[in-house]
Structures are given as C-alpha cells and as structure tokens.
Short mmCIF file of C-alpha atoms in Angstrom, two decimals:
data_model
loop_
_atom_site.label_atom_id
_atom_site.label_comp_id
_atom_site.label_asym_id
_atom_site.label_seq_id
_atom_site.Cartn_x
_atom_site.Cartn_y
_atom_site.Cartn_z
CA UNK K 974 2.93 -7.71 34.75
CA UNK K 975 0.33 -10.57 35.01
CA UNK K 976 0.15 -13.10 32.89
CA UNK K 977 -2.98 -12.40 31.13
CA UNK K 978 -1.78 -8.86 30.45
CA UNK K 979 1.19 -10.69 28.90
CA UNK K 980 -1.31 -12.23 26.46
CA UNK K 981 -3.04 -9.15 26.19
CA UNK K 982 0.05 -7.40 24.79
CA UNK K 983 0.88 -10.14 22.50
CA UNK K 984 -2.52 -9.51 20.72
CA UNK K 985 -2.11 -6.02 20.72
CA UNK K 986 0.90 -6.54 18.22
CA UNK K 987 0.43 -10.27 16.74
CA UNK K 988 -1.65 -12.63 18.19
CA UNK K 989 -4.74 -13.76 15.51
CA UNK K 990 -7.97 -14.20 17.47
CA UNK K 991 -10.17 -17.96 17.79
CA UNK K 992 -13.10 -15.98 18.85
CA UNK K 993 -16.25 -17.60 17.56
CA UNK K 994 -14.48 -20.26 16.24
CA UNK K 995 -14.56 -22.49 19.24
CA UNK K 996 -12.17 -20.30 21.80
CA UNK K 997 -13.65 -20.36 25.29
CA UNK K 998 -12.35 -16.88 26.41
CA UNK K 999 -15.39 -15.51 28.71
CA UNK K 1000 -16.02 -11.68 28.23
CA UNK K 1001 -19.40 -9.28 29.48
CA UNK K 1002 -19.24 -7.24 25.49
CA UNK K 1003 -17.86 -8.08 22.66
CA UNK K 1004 -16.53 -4.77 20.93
CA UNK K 1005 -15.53 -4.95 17.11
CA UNK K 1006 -13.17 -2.51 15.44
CA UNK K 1007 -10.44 -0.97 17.21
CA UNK K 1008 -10.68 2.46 15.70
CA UNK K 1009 -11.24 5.78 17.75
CA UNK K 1010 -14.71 4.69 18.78
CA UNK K 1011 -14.16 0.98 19.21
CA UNK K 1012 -11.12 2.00 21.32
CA UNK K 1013 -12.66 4.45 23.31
CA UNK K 1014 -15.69 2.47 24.64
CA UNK K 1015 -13.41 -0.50 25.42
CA UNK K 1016 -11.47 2.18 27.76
CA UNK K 1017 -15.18 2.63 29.12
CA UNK K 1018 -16.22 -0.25 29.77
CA UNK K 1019 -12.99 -1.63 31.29
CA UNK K 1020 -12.23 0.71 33.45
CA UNK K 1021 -15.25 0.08 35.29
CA UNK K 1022 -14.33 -3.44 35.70
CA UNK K 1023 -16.60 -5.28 33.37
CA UNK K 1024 -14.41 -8.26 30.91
CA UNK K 1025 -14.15 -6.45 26.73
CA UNK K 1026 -13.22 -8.38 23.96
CA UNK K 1027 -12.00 -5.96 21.29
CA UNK K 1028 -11.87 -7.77 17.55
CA UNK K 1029 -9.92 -5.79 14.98
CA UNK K 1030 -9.27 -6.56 11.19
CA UNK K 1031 -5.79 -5.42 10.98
CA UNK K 1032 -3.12 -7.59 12.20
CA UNK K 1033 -4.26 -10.74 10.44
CA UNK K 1034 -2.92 -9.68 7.08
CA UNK K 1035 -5.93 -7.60 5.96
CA UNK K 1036 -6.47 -3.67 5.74
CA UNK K 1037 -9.13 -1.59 4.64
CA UNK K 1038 -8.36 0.61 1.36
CA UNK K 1039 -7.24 3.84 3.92
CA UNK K 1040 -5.29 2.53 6.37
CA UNK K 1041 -1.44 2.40 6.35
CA UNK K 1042 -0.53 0.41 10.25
CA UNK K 1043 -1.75 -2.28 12.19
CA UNK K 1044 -2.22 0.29 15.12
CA UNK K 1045 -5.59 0.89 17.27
CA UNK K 1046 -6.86 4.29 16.54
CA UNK K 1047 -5.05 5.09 14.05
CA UNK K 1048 -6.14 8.53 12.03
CA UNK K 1049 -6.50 7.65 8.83
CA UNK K 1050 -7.21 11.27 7.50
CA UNK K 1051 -6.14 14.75 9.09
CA UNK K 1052 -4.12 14.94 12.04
CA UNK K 1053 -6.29 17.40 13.33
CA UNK K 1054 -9.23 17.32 16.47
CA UNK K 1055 -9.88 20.38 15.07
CA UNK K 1056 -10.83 23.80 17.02
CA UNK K 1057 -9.69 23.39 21.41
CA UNK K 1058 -11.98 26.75 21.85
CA UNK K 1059 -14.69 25.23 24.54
CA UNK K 1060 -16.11 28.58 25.15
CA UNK K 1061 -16.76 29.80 21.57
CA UNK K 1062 -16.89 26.18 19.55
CA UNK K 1063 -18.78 23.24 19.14
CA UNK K 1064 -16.46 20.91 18.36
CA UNK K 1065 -13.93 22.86 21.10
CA UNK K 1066 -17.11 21.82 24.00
CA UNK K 1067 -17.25 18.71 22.64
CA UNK K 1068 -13.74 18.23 23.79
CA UNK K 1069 -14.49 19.32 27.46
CA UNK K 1070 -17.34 17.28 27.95
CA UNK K 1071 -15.17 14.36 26.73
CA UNK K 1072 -12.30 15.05 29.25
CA UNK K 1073 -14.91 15.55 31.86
CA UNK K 1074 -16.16 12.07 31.29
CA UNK K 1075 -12.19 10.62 31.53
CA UNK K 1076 -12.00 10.41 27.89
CA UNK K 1077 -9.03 8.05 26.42
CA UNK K 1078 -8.87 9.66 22.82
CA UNK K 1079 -8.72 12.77 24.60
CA UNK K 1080 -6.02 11.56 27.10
CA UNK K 1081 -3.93 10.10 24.23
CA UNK K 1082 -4.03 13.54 22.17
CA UNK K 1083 -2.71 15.61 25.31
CA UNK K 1084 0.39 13.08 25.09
CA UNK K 1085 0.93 13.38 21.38
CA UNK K 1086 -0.45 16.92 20.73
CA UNK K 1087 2.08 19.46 18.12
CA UNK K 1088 1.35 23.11 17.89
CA UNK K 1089 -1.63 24.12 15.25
CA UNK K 1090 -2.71 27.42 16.92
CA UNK K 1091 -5.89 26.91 18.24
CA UNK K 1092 -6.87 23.65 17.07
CA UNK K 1093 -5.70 20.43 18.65
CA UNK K 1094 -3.49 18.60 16.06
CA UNK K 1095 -1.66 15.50 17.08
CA UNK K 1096 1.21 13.31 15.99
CA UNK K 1097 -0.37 10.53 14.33
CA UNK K 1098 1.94 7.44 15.53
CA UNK K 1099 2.32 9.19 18.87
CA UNK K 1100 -0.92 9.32 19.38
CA UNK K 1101 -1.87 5.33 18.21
CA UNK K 1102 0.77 4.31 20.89
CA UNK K 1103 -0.90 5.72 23.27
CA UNK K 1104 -4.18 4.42 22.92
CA UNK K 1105 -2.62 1.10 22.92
CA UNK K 1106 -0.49 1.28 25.63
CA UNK K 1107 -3.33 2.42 27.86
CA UNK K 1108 -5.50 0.00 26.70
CA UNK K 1109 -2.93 -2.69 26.98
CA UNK K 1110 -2.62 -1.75 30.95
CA UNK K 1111 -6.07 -2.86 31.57
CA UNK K 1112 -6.40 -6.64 33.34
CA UNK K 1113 -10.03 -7.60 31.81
CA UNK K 1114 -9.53 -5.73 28.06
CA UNK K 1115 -8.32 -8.41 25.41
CA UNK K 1116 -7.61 -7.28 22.00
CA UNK K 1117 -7.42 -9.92 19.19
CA UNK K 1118 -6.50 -9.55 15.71
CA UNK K 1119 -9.66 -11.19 13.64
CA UNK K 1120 -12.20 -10.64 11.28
CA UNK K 1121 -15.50 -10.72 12.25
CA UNK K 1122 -18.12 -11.55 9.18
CA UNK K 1123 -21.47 -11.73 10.72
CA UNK K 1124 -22.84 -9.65 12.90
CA UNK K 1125 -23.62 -12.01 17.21
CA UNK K 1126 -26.73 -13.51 17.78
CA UNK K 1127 -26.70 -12.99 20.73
CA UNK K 1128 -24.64 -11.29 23.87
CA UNK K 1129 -23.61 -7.61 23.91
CA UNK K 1130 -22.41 -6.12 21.34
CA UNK K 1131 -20.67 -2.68 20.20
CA UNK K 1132 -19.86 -2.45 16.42
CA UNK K 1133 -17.44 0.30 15.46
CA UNK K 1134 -16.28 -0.74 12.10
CA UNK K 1135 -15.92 2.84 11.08
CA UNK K 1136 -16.88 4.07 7.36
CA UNK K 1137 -14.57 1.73 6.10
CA UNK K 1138 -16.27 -1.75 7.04
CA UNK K 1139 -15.24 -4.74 5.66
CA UNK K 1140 -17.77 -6.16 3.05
CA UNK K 1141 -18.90 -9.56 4.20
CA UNK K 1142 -19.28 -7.65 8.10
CA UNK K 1143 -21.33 -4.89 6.03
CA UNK K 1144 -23.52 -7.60 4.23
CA UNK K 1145 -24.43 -8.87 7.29
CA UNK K 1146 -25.60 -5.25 8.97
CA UNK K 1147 -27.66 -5.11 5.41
CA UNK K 1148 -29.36 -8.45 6.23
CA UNK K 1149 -29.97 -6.96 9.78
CA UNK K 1150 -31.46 -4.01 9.17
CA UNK K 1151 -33.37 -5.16 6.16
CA UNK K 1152 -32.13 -1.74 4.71
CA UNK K 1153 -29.02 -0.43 2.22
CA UNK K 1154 -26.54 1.04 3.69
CA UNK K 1155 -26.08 4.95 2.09
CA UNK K 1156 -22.26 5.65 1.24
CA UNK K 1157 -20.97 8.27 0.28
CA UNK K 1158 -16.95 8.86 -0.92
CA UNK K 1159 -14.23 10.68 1.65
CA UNK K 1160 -10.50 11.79 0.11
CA UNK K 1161 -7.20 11.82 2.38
CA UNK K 1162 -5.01 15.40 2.08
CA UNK K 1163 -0.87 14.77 1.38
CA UNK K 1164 1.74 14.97 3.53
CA UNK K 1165 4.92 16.74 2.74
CA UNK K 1166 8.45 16.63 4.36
CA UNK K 1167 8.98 20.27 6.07
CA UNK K 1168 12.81 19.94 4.79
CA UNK K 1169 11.74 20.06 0.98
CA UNK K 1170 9.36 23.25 1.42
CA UNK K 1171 11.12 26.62 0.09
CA UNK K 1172 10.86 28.57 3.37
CA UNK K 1173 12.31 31.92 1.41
CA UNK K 1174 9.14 31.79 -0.82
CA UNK K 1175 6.84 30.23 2.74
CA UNK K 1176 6.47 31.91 5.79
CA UNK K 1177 4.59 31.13 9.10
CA UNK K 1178 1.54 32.39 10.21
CA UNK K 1179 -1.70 31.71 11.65
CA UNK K 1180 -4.45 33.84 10.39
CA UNK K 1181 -5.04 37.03 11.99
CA UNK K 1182 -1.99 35.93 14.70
CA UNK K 1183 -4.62 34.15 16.46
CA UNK K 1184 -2.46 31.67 18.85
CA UNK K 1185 1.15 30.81 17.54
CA UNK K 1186 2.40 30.96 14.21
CA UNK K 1187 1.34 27.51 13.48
CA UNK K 1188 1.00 27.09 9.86
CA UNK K 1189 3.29 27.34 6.93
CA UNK K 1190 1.65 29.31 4.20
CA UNK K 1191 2.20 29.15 0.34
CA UNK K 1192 0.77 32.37 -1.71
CA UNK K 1193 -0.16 32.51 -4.89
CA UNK K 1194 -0.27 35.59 -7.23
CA UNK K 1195 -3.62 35.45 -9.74
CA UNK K 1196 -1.88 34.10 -12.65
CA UNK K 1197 -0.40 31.23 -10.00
CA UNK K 1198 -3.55 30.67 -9.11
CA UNK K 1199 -5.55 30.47 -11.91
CA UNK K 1200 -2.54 27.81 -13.84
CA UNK K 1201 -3.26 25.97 -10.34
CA UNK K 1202 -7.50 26.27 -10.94
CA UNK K 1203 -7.30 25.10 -14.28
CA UNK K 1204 -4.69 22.03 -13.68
CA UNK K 1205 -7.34 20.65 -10.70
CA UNK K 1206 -9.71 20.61 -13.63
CA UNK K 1207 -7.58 19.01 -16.60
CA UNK K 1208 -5.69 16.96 -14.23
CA UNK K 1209 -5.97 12.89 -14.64
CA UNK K 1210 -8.59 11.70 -11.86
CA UNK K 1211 -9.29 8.27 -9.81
CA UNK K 1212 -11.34 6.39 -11.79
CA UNK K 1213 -14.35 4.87 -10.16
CA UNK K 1214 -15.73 1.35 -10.30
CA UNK K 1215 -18.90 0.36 -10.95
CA UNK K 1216 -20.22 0.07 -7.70
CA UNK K 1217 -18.87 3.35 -6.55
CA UNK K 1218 -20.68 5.25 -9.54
CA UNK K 1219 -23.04 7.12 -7.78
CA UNK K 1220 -22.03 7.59 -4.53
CA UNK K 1221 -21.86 11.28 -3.32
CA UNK K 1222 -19.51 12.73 -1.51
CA UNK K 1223 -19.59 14.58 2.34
CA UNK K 1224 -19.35 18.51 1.58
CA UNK K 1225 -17.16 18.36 4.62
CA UNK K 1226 -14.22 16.55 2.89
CA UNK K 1227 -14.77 17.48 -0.15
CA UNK K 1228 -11.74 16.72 -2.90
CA UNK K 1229 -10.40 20.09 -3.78
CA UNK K 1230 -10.58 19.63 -7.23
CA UNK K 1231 -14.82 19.06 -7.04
CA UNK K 1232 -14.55 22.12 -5.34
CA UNK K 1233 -12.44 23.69 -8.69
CA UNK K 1234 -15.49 22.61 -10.05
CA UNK K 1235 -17.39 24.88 -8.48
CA UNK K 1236 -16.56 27.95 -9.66
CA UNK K 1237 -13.39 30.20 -10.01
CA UNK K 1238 -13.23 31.68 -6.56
CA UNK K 1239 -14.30 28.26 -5.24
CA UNK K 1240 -11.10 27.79 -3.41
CA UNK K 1241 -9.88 30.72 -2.36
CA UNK K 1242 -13.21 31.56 0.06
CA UNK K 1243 -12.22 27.91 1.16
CA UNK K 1244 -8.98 26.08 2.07
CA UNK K 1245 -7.08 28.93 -0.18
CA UNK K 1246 -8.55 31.99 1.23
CA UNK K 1247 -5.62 34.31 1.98
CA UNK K 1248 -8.33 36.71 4.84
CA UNK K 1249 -5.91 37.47 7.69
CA UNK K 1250 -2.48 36.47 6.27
CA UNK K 1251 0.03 39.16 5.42
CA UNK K 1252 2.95 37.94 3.71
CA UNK K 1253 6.28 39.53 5.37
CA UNK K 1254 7.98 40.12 1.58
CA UNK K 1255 4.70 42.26 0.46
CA UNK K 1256 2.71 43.59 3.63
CA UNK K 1257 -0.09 42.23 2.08
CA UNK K 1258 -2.22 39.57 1.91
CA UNK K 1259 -1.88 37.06 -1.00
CA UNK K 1260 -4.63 36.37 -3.88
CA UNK K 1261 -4.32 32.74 -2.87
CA UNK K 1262 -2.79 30.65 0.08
CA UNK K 1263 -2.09 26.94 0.15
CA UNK K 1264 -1.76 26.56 3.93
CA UNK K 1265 0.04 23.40 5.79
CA UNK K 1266 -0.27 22.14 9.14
CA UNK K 1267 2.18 20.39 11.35
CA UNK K 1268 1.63 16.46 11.26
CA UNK K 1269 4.14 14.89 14.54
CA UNK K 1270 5.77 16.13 17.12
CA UNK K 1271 9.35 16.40 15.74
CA UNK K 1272 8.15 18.83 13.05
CA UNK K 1273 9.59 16.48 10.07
CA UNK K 1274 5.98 16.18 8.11
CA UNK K 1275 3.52 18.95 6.97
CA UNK K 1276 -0.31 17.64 6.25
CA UNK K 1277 -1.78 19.94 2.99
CA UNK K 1278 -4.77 21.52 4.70
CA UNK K 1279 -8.54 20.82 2.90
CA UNK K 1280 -6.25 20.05 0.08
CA UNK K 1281 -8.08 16.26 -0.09
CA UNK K 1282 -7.84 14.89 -3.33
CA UNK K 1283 -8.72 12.05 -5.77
CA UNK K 1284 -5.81 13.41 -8.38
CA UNK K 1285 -3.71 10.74 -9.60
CA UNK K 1286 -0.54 10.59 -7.61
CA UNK K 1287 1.99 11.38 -10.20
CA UNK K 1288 -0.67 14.08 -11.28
CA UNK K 1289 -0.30 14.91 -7.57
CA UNK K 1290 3.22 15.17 -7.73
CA UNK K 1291 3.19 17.61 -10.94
CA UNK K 1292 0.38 19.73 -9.79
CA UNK K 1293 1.70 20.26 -6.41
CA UNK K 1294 4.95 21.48 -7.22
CA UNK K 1295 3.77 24.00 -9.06
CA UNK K 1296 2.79 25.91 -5.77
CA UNK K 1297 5.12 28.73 -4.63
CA UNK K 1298 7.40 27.20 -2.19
CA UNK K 1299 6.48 23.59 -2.95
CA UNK K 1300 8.33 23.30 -6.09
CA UNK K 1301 10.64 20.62 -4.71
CA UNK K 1302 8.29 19.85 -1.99
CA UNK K 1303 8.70 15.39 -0.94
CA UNK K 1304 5.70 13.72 -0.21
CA UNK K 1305 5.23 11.69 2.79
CA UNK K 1306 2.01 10.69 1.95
CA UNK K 1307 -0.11 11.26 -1.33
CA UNK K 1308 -3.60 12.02 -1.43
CA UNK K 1309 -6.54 9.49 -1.89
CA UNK K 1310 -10.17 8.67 -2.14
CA UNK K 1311 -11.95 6.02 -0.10
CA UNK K 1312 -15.28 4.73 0.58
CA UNK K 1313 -17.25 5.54 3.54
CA UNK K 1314 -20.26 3.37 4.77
CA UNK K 1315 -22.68 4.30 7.89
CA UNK K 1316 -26.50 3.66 8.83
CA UNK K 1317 -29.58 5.41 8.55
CA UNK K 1318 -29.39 5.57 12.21
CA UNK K 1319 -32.81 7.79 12.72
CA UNK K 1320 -34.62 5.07 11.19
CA UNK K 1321 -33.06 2.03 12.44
CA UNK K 1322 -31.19 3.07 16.00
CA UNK K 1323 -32.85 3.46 18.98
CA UNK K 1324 -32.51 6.16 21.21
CA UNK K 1325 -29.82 4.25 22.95
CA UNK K 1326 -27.86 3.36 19.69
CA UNK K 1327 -29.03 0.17 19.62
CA UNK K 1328 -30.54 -1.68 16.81
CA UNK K 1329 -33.80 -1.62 17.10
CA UNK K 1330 -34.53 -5.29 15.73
CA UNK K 1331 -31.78 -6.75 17.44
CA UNK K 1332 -31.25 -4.53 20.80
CA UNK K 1333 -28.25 -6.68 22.08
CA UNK K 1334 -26.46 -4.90 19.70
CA UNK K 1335 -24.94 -1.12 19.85
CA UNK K 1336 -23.24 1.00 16.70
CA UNK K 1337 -20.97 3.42 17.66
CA UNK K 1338 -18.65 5.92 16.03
CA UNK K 1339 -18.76 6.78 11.93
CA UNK K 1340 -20.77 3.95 10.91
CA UNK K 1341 -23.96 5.62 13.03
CA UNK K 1342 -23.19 9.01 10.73
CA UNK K 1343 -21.45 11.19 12.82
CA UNK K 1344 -17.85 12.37 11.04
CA UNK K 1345 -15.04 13.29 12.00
CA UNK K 1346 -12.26 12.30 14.86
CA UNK K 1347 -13.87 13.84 17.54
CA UNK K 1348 -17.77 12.88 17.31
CA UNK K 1349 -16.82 9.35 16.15
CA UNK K 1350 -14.69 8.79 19.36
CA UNK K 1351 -17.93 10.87 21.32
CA UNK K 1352 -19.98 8.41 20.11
CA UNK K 1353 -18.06 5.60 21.05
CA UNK K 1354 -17.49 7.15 24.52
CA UNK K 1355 -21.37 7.21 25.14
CA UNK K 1356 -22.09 3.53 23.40
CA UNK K 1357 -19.51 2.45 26.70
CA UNK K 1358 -21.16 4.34 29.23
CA UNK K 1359 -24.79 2.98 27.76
CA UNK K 1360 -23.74 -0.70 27.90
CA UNK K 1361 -21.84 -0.77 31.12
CA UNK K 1362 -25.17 1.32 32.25
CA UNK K 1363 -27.03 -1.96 31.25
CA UNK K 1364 -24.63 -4.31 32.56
CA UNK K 1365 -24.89 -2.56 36.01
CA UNK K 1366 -28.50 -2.98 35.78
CA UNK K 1367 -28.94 0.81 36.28
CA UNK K 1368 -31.48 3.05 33.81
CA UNK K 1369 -29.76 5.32 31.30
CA UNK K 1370 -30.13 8.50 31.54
CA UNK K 1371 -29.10 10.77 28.57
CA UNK K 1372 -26.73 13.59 28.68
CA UNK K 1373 -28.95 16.99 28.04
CA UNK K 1374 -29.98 17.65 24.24
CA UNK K 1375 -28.10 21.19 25.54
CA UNK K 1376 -24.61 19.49 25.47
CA UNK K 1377 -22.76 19.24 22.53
CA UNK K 1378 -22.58 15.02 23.41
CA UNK K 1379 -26.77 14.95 24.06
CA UNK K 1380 -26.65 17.25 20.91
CA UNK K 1381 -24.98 15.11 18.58
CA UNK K 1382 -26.97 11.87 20.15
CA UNK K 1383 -30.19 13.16 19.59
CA UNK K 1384 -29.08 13.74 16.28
CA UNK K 1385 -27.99 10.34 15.48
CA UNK K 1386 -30.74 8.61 17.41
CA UNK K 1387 -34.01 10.84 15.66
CA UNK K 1388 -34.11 14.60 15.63
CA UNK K 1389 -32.43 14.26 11.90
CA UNK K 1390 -34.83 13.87 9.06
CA UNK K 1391 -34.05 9.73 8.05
CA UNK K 1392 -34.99 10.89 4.66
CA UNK K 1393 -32.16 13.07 3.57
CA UNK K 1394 -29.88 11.66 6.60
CA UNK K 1395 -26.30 12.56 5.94
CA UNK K 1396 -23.20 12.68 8.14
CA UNK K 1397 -22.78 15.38 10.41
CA UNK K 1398 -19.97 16.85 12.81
CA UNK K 1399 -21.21 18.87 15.86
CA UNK K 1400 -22.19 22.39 16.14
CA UNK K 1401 -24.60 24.84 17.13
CA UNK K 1402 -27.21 24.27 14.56
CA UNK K 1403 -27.84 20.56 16.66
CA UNK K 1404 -28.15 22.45 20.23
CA UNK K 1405 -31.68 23.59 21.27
CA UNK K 1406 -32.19 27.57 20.00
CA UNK K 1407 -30.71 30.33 23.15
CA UNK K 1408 -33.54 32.77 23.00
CA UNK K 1409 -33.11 36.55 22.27
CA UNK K 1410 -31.10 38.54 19.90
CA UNK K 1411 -27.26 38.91 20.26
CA UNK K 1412 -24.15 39.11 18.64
CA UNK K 1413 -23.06 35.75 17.05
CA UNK K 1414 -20.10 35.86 18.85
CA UNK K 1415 -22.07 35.76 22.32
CA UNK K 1416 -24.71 33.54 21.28
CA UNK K 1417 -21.73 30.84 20.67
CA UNK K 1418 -20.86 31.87 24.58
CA UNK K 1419 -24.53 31.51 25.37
CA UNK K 1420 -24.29 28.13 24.09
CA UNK K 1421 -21.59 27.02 25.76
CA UNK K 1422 -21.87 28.19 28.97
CA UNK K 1423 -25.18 26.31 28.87
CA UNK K 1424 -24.01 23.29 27.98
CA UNK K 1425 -21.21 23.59 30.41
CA UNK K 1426 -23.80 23.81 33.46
CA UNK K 1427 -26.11 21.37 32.08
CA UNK K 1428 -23.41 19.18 32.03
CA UNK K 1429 -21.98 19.60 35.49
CA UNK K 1430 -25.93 18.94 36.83
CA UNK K 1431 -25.68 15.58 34.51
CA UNK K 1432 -22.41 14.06 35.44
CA UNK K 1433 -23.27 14.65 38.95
CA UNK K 1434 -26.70 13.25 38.92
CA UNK K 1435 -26.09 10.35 36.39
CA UNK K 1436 -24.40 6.73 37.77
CA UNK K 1437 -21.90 6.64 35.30
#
C-alpha cells in the first residue's frame, strides 16, 4: 500500500483534518459529509481520477442527534433500500439505473445484503465497512475528520450534510441563500434481539408468500389491538423545544403514534395491516400485525417495521411488550425523533444542483429534499458525475426526465411547486404520463421498460 493511502486510512478511522486552517493538501472538489450521498459522489469523482477531499463531522468528538458510529454511510434509520422489483417499482428502477452507472452504495449493499423478501435490506455495520473500505482503496480520495462551519468561497464544492446538518454549517447555507431553511421532524423504528421474541406466539411470513418468508409477524386479536391503540395515545411523548415547535413532520416516516392519532383503523391499513398473512395456529389472517424485519446478516437483531416513534423509551419498553410475542422482547435500539433540514431546491438550485448565487457550489443527497437511502445516495451519484462533467470541461447532459434518476432530478431542480416543496422519494407520479388506458399493473411495466431504454440510449451517448 502507498504511503498516501496509508494516510488515507488513518483518517478514515482517526486522523482530525487542518483543512482550511492553513493545511496545504491540493485537491480538484472539496466534498463535505460522508453520508450515503457525500460517499457516493466521492466514489464518482475518484474513480475517474480527479483529487476529493471528503470532510466529515464525526470522528472529531462530535455527532449529530441520530447517529450512533463514526462510520461513512452509516444508516441512521431503516435498514432497508426498500423494494429490488426494477420492472414493476420505482424505487426497484432506481436501483438499476444506479448499478448501471457503477454505483458504490449499491455495490456495498450486494456485500452486506440479509433476506427481506423482495426488498433489499442490508446489515447496517456490514454495509458502512464497505463503503469505507472501497473508498479507502482509492489513491487521490482523502477523508478527514473535521467540521466545516462556513460554507467555500470559492473552488468546487459538493455539500452533503444530510437532514441532520450541523448548525453553524446550516447558518451559513441560510446566509447563502438569503432564504430559511424548511424542516420538518423524522423518527427512528427499534430494534429488537431475535432471541427475546416468543416464536410460539410469532411466525414467519411475507405477505401473500411473495419471495421468502422474510418477516417475523406479531398478531393481535381486537381487544390486543385496541389496549395497543389507546396506549400510543396516553403514552408519555418527546417533548419538543422551542425551536422545534412547529415543525411538521414527512408523512413518509411518520411516528406511529401521530398515526394513532388518526383514527382507529389508522394502523392497521398501514404498518399493522394483517392483508395477506395467515397465521399457521388459526388459518386466518390476524385483526392486527406488528411485522419485523431482519437488521444484519447473522440474524441476531430484528428492526420494528413503520413502527417509528417519539414514545419515551421506558414508555417504549412498556408499550412494546405488550405485543403478542414481544412480551420479553430486548431492545437493541429504541426508537427516536430527530430533526431533518433540506433546501427549497426549486427555488434556489439550478438545474445542475448548483446554487444558483454561488454556482461553484453543488448540494447533493437529503439536504436538496429527496428522502430516503436510495434517492439521497442517487442524488449524490449524479452531483459526481455533474462536477467531474465540469472538471473534464465536457457539457452535461441530463439523464431523460423518463428515468427514475432524470425523474427525481427534475424534481429537485424545478418541476416541484417551490411553494408547498416537501421531500419526496421516487415513483411514478415524477415520470412523464405513458399514454393509453391499462391495467395499473402494466402501466408500472410501461414505465419501466421505458425508462430502461431511455437509459441504455443515455449512458451510451453521454461522456460520463
């Protein structure tokens, strides 16, 4: 190994950074955050030779209110990519197009991936290691542990900071863009040890035996349910600060007890809804199903799925065990509630995610308002491809509005109303109408077999 890989290594794990404080280190972009976006466009842009500083936060002592490791990429949330299906799912073409474009999130979740039917679920720390050993193996790719507080003057720029941006860093995008910066709140699901789950009272399933039995499933009779409904309700919440008091939260991660809130049956047409799962000791299905997903590769911890939560943890712990099969049930992980911060990016992004009053500099991943694992690491992959575009002195050319990455870009960059702009995973609703009438299931098909060639015609065309 060379020497400066040496170094490289030793930031990776413990090295503080001098960057912008006098160090000398020459480098063609300066990335900062190494989440899933940060990390993926540094893969980008050093692969194709060009020199990528990559600044993160944690290592020098400091986390943000969500994370648990010093480690690059790490998922702070599910442990789920969510639906694989390319033919028949957004987010499931989003993943091929990724791959096709030598994605490293998507590289690193092959090497880490556990069973979860259909969707691609990973273990967590596998996963992390990945992305840093592969990163680590790259010659001109220097990460260093340090906080950055103000946004460059000048030189090229990628800021993936993620929802969860440190405040004096966000301050200074709020001087920038001469604009507040909307927030809204996002809640982390628990993790439970699969030796403490009752597996006489849980059995696994996937719903409608669609892929492997993947899940372990928890029913509920009515009266278990509604004890369950009203304890969400009663039970002793996070309470908020000042500054948090009226921000909203993303229907997407929604805590489950705000859904309780929303009516009786709330739950059980959403992460509860027993459709499709017979349970072997009846025949039939369940009025309620608490459903749990595996979390790494050996098996050893279960993630509570949509079951996101701003209960107090011993509240947690109480409420929890009251569900069939969970009664002794050890938690890995309790629930919590966390801040997330992104841009008005219609209004203040250019079509190239650049800021439009200061175009040396790119956003990329959650902070733009894309969510989820997935599109934030999408967006991240395209912010690389833009700048090294630039640095090769080439013109950009966009991938087609028909793909689900031009799809999810157009949205970011201006298609989505800046007045009511709110955070948005992919899917059909983003792509450009197929024409005619058809069942739903073939006008997903439609979809993605349109993307798929319009895609093929791009990546061939395109100097990436």
């Amino acid at each position: 190994m060379s020497s400066e890989v040496e170094t490289h290594s030793r930031a990776l794990s413990t090295s503080p950074g001098t960057s912008g404080k006098g160090g000398a280190m020459q480098y063609d972009v300066h990335i900062i955050g190494g989440g899933l976006a940060g990390s993926e466009a540094a893969w980008q842009l050093a692969r194709r030779g060009f020199r990528v500083r990559l600044s993160e936060m944690r290592g020098t002592g400091e986390r943000s209110p969500a994370h648990q490791t010093d480690a690059l990429a790490e998922l702070v949330c599910s442990n789920s990519f969510r639906s694989d299906d390319h033919e028949n799912n957004a987010v499931g073409l989003l993943h091929h197009e990724m791959r096709g474009l030598d994605s490293l999130v998507m590289a690193a979740a092959a090497k880490a991936q556990v069973p979860a039917g259909s969707a691609l679920a990973v273990d967590r720390d596998v996963f992390s290691a990945e992305v840093e050993a592969r990163l680590a193996a790259l010659p001109n790719l220097t990460v260093v542990r340090e906080r950055i507080d103000v946004l460059p003057q000048a030189g090229l720029t990628i800021v993936a900071t993620g929802p969860l941006t440190a405040e004096a860093l966000a301050c200074s995008i709020g001087a920038a863009t001469g604009a507040d910066s909307l927030a809204f709140f996002d809640a982390i699901a628990p993790i439970v040890y699969r030796d403490s789950i009752d597996m006489d009272v849980a059995w696994m399933a996937s719903r409608w035996d669609k892929g492997d039995k993947d899940y372990i499933n928890c029913p509920m009779n009515q009266e278990q349910y509604l004890a369950f409904h009203q304890g969400l309700l009663d039970g002793e919440k996070t309470e908020f600060r000042e500054w948090e008091a009226n921000t909203p939260y993303f229907e997407g991660c929604m805590p489950i007890e705000v859904m309780a809130s929303r009516g009786i049956d709330t739950l059980r047409y959403g992460p509860m809804k027993p459709v499709g799962l017979d349970d072997p000791r009846t025949g039939r299905w369940p009025y309620a199903v608490v459903q749990l997903r595996q979390d790494n590769k050996l098996g050893t911890i279960w993630n509570m799925v949509g079951f996101q939560t701003k209960l107090k943890h011993a509240e947690q712990v109480r409420l929890f065990r009251t569900i069939p099969g969970l009664e002794n049930a050890e938690f890995a992980r309790l629930g919590g509630l966390h801040r997330n911060t992104f841009l008005n990016s219609p209004e203040l992004l250019d079509r190239q995610l650049r800021l439009k009053n200061a175009p040396h500099i790119r956003f990329a991943g959650q902070v733009t308002g894309c969510e989820g694992y997935v599109e934030s690491s999408a967006v991240g992959l395209i912010a690389g491809l833009m700048t090294a575009t630039e640095l090769a002195g080439r013109e950009w050319t966009s991938p087609p509005r028909t793909t689900a990455l031009g799809a999810l870009l157009s949205h970011i960059t201006g298609d989505a109303e800046a007045d009511s702009y709110q955070p948005m995973n992919v899917n059909f609703g983003l792509f450009p109408p197929v024409e005619g009438k058809m069942k739903k299931a073939s006008r997903k098909q439609v979809y993605t077999a349109r993307a798929k060639a319009d895609f093929a015609e791009w990546t061939a065309s395109a100097p990436l």
